[in-house]
PDB file of C-alpha atoms in Angstrom:
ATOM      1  CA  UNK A   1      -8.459  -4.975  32.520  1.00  0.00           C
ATOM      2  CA  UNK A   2     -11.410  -6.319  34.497  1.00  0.00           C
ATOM      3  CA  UNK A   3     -12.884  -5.268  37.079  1.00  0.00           C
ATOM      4  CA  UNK A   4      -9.886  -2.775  38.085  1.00  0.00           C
ATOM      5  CA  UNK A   5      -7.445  -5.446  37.603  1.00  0.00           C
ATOM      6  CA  UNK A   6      -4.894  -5.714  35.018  1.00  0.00           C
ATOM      7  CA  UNK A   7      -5.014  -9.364  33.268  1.00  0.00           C
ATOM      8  CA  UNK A   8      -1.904 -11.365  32.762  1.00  0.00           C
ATOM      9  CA  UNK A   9      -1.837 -14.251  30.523  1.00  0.00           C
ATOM     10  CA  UNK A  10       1.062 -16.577  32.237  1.00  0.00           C
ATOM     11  CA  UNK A  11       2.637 -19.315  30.001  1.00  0.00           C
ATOM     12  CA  UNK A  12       4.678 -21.859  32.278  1.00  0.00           C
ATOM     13  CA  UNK A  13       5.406 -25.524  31.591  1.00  0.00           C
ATOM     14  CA  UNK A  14       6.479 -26.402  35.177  1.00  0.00           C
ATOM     15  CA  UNK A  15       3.135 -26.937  37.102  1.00  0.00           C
ATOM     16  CA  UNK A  16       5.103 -25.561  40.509  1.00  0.00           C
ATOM     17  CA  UNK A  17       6.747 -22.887  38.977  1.00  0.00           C
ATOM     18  CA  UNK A  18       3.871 -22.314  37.166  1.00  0.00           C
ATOM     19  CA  UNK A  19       1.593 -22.095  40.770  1.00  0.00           C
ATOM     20  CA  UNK A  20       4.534 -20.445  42.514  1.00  0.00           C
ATOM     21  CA  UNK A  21       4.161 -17.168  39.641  1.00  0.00           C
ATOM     22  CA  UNK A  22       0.318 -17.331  39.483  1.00  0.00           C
ATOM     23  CA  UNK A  23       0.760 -17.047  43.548  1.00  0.00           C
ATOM     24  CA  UNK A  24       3.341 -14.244  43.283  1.00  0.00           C
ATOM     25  CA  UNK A  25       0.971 -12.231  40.340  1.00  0.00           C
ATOM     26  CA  UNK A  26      -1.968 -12.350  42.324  1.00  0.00           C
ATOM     27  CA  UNK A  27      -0.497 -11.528  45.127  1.00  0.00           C
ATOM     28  CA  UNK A  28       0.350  -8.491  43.402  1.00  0.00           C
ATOM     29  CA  UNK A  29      -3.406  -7.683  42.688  1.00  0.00           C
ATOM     30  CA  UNK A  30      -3.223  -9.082  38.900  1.00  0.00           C
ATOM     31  CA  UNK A  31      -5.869 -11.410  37.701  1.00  0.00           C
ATOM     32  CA  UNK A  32      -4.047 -14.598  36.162  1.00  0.00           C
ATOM     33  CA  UNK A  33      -4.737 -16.870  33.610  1.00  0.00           C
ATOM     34  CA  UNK A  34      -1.779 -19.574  33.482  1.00  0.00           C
ATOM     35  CA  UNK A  35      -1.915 -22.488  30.877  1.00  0.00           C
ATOM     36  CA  UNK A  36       0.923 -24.431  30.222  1.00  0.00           C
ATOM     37  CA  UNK A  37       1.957 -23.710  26.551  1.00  0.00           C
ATOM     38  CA  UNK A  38       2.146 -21.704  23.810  1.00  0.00           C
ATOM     39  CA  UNK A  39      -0.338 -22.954  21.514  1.00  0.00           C
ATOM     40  CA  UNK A  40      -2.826 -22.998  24.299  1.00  0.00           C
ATOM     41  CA  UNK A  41      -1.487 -19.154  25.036  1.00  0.00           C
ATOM     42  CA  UNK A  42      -1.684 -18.144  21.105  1.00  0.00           C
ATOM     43  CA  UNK A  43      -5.574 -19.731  21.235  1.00  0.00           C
ATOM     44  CA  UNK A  44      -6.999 -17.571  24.444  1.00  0.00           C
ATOM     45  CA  UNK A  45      -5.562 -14.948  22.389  1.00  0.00           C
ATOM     46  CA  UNK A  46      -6.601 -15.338  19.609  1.00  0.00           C
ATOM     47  CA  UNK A  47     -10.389 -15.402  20.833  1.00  0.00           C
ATOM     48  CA  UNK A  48      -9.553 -12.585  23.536  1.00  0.00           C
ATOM     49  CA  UNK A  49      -7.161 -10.129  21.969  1.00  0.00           C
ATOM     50  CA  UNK A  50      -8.296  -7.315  23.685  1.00  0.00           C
ATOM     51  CA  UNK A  51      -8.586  -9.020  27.330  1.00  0.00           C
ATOM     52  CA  UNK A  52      -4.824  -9.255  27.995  1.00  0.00           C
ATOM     53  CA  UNK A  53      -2.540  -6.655  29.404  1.00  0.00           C
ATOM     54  CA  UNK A  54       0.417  -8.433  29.794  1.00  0.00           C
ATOM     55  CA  UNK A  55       1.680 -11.968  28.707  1.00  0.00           C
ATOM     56  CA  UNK A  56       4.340 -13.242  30.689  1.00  0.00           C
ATOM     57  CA  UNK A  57       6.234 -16.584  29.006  1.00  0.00           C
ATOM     58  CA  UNK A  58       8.989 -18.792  29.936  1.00  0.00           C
ATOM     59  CA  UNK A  59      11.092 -19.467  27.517  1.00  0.00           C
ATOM     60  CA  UNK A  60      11.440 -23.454  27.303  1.00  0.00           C
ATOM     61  CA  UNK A  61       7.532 -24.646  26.618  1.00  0.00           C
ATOM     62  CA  UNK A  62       5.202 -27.368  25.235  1.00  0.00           C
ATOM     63  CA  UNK A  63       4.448 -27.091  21.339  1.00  0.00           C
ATOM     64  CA  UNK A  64       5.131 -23.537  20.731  1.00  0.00           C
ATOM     65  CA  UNK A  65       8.224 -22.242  22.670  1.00  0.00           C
ATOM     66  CA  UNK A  66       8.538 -18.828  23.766  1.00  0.00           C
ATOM     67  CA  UNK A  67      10.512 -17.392  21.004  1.00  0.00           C
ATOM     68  CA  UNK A  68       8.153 -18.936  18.785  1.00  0.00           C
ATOM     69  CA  UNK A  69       4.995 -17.480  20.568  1.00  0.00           C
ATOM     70  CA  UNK A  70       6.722 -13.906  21.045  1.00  0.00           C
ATOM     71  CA  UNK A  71       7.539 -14.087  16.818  1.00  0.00           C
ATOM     72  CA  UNK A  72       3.606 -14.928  16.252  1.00  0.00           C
ATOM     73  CA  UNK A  73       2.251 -12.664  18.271  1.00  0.00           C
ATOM     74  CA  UNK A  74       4.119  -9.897  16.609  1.00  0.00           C
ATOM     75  CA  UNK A  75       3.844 -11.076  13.308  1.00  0.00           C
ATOM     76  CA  UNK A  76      -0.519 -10.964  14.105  1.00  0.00           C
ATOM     77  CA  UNK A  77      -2.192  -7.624  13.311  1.00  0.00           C
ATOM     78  CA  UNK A  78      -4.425  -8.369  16.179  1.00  0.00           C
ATOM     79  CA  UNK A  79      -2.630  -9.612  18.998  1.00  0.00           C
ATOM     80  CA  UNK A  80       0.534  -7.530  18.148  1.00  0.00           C
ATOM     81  CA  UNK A  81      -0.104  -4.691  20.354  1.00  0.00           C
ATOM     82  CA  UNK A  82      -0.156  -7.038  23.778  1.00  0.00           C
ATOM     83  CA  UNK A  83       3.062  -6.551  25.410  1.00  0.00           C
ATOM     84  CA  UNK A  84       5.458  -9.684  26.000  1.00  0.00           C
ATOM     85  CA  UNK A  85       7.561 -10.262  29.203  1.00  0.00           C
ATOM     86  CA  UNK A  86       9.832 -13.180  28.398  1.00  0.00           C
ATOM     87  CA  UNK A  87      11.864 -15.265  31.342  1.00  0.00           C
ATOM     88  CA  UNK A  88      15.100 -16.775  30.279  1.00  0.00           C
ATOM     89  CA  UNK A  89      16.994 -18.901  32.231  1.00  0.00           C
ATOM     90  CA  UNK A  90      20.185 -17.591  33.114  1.00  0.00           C
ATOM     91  CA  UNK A  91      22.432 -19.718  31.163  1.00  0.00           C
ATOM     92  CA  UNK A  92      20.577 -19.331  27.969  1.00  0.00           C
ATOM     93  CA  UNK A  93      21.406 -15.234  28.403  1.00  0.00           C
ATOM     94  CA  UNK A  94      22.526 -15.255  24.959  1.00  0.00           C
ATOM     95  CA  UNK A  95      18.808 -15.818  23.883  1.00  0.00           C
ATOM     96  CA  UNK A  96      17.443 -12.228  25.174  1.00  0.00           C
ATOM     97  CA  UNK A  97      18.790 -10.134  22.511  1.00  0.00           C
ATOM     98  CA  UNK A  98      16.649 -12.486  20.067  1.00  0.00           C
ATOM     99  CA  UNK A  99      13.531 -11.683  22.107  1.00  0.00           C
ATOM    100  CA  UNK A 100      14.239  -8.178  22.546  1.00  0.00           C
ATOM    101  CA  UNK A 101      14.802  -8.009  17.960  1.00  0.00           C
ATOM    102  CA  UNK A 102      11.449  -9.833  17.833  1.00  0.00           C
ATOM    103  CA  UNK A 103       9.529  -7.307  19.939  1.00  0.00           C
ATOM    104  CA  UNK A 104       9.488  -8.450  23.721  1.00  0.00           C
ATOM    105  CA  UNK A 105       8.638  -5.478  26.449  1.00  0.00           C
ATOM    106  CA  UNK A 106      11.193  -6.343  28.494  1.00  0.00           C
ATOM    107  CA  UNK A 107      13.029  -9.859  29.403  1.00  0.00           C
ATOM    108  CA  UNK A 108      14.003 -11.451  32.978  1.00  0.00           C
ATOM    109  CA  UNK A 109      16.681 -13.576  33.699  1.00  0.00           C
ATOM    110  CA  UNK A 110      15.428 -16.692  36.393  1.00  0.00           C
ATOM    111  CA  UNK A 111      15.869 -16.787  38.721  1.00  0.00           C
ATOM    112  CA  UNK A 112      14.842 -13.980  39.529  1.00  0.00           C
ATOM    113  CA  UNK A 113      14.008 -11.609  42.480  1.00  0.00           C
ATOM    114  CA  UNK A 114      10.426 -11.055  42.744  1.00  0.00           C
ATOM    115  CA  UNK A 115      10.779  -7.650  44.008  1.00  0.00           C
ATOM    116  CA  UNK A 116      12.319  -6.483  40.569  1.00  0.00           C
ATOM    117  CA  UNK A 117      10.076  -8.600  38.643  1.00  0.00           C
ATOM    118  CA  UNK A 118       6.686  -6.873  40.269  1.00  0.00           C
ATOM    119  CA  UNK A 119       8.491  -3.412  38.871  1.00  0.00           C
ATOM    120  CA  UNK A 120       9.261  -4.639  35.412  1.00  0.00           C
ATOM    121  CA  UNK A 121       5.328  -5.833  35.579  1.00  0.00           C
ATOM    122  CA  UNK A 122       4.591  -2.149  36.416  1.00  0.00           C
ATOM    123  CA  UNK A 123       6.573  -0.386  34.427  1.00  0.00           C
ATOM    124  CA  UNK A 124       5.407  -2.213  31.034  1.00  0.00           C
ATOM    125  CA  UNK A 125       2.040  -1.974  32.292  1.00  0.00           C
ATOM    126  CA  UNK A 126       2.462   1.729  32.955  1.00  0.00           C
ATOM    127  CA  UNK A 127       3.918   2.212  29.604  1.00  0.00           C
ATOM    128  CA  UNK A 128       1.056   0.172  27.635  1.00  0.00           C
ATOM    129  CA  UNK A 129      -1.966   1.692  29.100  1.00  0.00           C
ATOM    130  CA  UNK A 130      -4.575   2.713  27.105  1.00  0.00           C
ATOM    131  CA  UNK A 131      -4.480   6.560  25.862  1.00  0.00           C
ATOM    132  CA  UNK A 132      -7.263   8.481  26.165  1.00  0.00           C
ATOM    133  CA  UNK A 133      -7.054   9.190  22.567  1.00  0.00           C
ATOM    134  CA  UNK A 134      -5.678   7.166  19.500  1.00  0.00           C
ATOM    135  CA  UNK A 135      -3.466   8.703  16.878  1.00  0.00           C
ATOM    136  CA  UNK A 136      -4.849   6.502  14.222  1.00  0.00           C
ATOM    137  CA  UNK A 137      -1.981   7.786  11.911  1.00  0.00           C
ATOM    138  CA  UNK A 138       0.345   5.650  14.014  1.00  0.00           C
ATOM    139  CA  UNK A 139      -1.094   2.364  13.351  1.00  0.00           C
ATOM    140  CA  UNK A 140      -1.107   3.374   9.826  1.00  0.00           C
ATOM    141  CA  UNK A 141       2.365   3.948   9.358  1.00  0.00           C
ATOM    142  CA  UNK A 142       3.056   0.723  11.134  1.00  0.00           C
ATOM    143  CA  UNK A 143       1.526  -1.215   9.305  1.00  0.00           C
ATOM    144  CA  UNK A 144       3.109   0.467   6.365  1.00  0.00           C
ATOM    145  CA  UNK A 145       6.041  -0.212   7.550  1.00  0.00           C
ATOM    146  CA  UNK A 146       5.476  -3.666   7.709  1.00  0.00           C
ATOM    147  CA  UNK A 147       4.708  -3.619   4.390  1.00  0.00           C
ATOM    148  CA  UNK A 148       7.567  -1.942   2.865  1.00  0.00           C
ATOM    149  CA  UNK A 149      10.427  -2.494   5.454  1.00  0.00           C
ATOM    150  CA  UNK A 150      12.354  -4.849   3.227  1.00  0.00           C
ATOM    151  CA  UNK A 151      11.966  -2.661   0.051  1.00  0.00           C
ATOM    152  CA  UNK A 152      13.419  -0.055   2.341  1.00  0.00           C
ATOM    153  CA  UNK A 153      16.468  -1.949   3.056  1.00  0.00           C
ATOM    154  CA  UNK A 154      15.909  -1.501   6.699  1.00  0.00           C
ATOM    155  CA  UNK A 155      17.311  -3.354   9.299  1.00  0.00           C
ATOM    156  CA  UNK A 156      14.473  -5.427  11.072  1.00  0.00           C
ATOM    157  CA  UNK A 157      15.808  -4.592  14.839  1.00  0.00           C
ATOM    158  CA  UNK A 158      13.184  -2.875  17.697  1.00  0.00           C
ATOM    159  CA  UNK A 159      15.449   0.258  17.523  1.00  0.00           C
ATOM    160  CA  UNK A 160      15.599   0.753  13.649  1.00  0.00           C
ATOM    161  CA  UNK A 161      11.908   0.499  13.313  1.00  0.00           C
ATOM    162  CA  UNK A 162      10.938   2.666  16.059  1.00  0.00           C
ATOM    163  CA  UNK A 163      13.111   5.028  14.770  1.00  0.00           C
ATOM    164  CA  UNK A 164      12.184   4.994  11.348  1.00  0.00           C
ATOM    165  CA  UNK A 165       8.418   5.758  13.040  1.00  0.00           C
ATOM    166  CA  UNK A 166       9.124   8.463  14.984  1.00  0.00           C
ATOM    167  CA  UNK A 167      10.976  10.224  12.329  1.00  0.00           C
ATOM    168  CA  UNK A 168       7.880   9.259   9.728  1.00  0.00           C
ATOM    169  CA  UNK A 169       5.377  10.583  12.415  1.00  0.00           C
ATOM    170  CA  UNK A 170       7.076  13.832  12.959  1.00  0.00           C
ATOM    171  CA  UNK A 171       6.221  14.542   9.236  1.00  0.00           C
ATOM    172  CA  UNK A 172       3.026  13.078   8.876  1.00  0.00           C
ATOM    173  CA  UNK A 173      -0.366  15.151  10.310  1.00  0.00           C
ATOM    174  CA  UNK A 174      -2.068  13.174  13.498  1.00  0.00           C
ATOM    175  CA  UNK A 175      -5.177  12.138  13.459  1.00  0.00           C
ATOM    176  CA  UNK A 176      -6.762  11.451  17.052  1.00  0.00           C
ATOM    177  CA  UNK A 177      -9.952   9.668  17.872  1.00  0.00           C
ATOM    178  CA  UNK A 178     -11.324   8.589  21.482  1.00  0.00           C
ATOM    179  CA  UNK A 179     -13.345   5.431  20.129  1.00  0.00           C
ATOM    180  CA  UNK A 180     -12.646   1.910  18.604  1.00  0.00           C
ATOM    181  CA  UNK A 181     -15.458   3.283  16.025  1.00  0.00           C
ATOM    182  CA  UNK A 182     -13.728   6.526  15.777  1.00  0.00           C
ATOM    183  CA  UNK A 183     -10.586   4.722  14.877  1.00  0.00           C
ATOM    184  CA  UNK A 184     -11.722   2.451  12.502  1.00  0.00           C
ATOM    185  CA  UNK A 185     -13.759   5.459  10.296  1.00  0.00           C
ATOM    186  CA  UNK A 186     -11.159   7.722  10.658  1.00  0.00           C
ATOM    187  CA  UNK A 187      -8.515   5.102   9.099  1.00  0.00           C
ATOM    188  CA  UNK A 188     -11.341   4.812   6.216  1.00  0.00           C
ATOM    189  CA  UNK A 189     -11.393   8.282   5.783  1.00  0.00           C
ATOM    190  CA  UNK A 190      -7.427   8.923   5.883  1.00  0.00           C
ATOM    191  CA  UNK A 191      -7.227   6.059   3.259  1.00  0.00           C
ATOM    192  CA  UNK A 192      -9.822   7.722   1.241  1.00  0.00           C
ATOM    193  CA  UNK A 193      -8.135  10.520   0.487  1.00  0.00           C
ATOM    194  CA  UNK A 194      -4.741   9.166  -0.714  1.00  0.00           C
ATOM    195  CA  UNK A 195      -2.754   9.837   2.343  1.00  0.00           C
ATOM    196  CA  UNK A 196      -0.690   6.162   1.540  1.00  0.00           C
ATOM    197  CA  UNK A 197       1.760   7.930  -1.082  1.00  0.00           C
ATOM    198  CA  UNK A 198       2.327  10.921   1.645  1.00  0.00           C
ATOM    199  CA  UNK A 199       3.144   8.141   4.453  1.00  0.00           C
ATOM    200  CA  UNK A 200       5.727   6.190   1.682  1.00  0.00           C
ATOM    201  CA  UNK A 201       7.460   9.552   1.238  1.00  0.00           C
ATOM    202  CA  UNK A 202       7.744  10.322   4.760  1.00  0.00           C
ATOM    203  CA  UNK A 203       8.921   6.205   5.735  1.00  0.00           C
ATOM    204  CA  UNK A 204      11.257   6.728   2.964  1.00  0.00           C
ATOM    205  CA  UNK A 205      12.907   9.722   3.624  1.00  0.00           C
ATOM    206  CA  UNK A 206      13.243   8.262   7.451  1.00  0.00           C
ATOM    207  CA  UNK A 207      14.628   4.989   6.710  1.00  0.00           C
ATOM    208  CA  UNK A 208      17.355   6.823   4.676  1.00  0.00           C
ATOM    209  CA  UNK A 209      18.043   9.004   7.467  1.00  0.00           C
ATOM    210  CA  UNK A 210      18.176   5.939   9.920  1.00  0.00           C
ATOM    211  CA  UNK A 211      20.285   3.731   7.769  1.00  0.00           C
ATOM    212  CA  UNK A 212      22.599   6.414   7.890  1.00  0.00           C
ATOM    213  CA  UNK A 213      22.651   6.694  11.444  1.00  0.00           C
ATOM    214  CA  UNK A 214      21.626   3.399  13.081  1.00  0.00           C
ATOM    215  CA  UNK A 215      20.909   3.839  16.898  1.00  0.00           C
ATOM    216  CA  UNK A 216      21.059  -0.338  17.501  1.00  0.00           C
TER     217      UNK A 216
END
């Protein structure tokens, strides 16, 4: 955010439609930066990973498609907490339950009406804003997750894994801090004192339960 404004990275191959979304985002308040393909979207993120609050992509691009971009940005330990809108053109509907098992926000079809675009915007943006405290021990477990999920047999879908956290988190003590400092000494400190065996146990004992009952 910047000056009061939430930032949007907007990746669009089609200068008009690219202009025509910029218009519509700013219109809307949002400061926009629009570039025109995914490997120019994956290097402004990579140098600004913490001045995005939203990425929206089409799906069709330059280079580095938006699948492609959507799969890297996940994949990063750095950019994978910036939230990705993806628009996919009607006939390729089949494509949006790949974005949604790779870790998109939310998808739109285009065209689409700009009236229920502005409250998907919202409502991810709503959903993705900054607590006033961190549970540390949920990155943690994430990232252990990552680690582990295919030892775990898990399947790799959005639902599965947030499921598999939830249940891991419910067994696992918080740990809050209200500073990027605080976060990263606080993750030191867990570490230190062995908590990685007592977050295995609890991912284990949730995976079991969700392979059991899968929610996807």
């Amino acid at each position: 955010m910047r000056n009061g404004r939430e930032v949007i990275l907007l990746v669009e191959g089609d200068g008009g439609t690219r202009n025509a979304e910029k218009a519509f985002l700013e219109k809307n308040h949002y400061q926009v930066i629009a570039v025109e393909d995914g490997k120019a979207a994956l290097d402004y993120l990579k140098d600004n990973p913490n001045g995005i609050d939203l990425v929206i992509s089409a799906l069709e691009l330059p280079v580095i498609n938006g699948i492609e971009l959507l799969k890297l940005l996940k994949l990063s330990q750095r950019m994978r907490d910036v939230p990705v809108l993806l628009v996919i053109p009607l006939e390729r509907e089949m494509e949006k339950n790949e974005a949604m098992d790779y870790g998109a926000e939310d998808i739109i079809l285009s065209p689409f009406d700009y009236r229920t675009a502005a409250n998907r915007i919202r409502n991810i943006l709503a959903a993705n804003a900054r607590p006033l405290c961190i549970n540390v021990m949920e990155e943690m477990v994430a990232r252990e997750l990552d680690k582990c999920i295919d030892s775990l047999g898990l399947c790799r879908c959005r639902q599965c894994r947030k499921d598999v956290l939830s249940l891991s988190l419910n067994r696992l003590k918080p740990r809050y801090v209200s500073t990027e400092k605080g976060k990263l000494l606080s993750c030191l400190d867990q570490m230190s004192y062995d908590c990685v065996p007592e977050m295995l146990r609890a991912l284990t004992e949730s995976a079991e339960i969700v392979k059991r009952n899968p929610n996807h």
